[in-house]
């Protein structure tokens, strides 16, 4: 027999082998035992948590001729064996990603009227059902609502929000949750013992954490690590294979950020390496911040965390976590990951100083100090266009320390939306080279708006033109040579 990867070899064949989905398994068992099966099931959840595996077990249980009292399929009868071997003609499994069109759905629906060949039910399992086109979904509606008595539909998806509500309302939804790290760890211990693979505790914990709630991912990662370590796993090798940074590196980076020491920070980053997995480094740093924050609020003691880190201001931890969270998306752009992590860490230091300044209490004379702005002049120098520029043209602006008050006419204030505010605020931050706080009101001083300035200039220009024309000698000669006659009209002279 050819080699089977762990994810296929250890795929559950009955409900008792399903890991981490006790709530769903119990509900399905009860429905089978009470003979109250639904005609359509929708299995939802993230990747690798058992959607299609549970659907197959349910299909076996529904058609099993020797079903156990607890709702377990026997895995010995012809129906169970044919489904296990992928040879059942009454269990039709379809990949919606490759057969998503209306013609594929029509061909499928044409077979529904035929009775099952050798089973009690004809079961249709459509995987990744959210990939079907709207037309395909609509074609399913009537058959889902009132299918033939011998037909059962099963759908599996990772993105149920993309499915039409009319489809969801016709199905019994079974939500599968991500599997906990400890549950995955215990499952891996069992498998490694059966496979006779040596390991230490730390190596399996790293694999369980890297799986992020997915049993299949845990087994796929294990396959990779086993091949590299030749069935002798240790924590250091697993850490290097998966690109997981050492805890000491993360602690040193966070200490440098808190101490606001950019030189030491860059030194630590350089020691980590320019061509390593920098996204994992940032994720590891955020995980460390999260652990510290949780321990602070739960008053827990963790011997693995430095006492200096536990004493960090909780609000500062939240601030650093938000910076990491916002910059994590930049790694998907394809830009140099080393540059992204470097600028992210430096941003944590730079903004940390500004954060302290903002939280410090200003002096009384500073809090009320308003800067004199040549606002109409600044308006002409701003790099802004479109509707935001039209709005600002009718605005008066005041700046006090790091706060900018933008006053608008009520008409403009009512049409101002969040996207326009964002463009305006970015524009002002770029112009003043600092992060500002913004507020808006309708108390506009029309005499200080760029629009009023332009009107004054236009009036002055027209007046200057008129004076220049009147003083022009040629104009005077032309006007002086004109003879103007006054003619009186009365009603008798009118024709």
PDB file of C-alpha atoms in Angstrom, residues 20 33 71 160 218 224 321 426 435 437 458:
ATOM      1  CA  UNK A  20     -12.585  19.375  19.441  1.00  0.00           C
ATOM      2  CA  UNK A  33     -30.696   8.184  17.452  1.00  0.00           C
ATOM      3  CA  UNK A  71     -25.473   6.880  16.486  1.00  0.00           C
ATOM      4  CA  UNK A 160     -20.885  31.113   5.035  1.00  0.00           C
ATOM      5  CA  UNK A 218      -1.192  20.597  12.755  1.00  0.00           C
ATOM      6  CA  UNK A 224       7.111  18.717   7.392  1.00  0.00           C
ATOM      7  CA  UNK A 321      -0.433  46.313  20.075  1.00  0.00           C
ATOM      8  CA  UNK A 426      -3.983  63.492   6.012  1.00  0.00           C
ATOM      9  CA  UNK A 435       0.050  64.321  14.051  1.00  0.00           C
ATOM     10  CA  UNK A 437      -6.209  66.217  16.567  1.00  0.00           C
ATOM     11  CA  UNK A 458     -11.692  89.902  -7.381  1.00  0.00           C
TER      12      UNK A 458
END
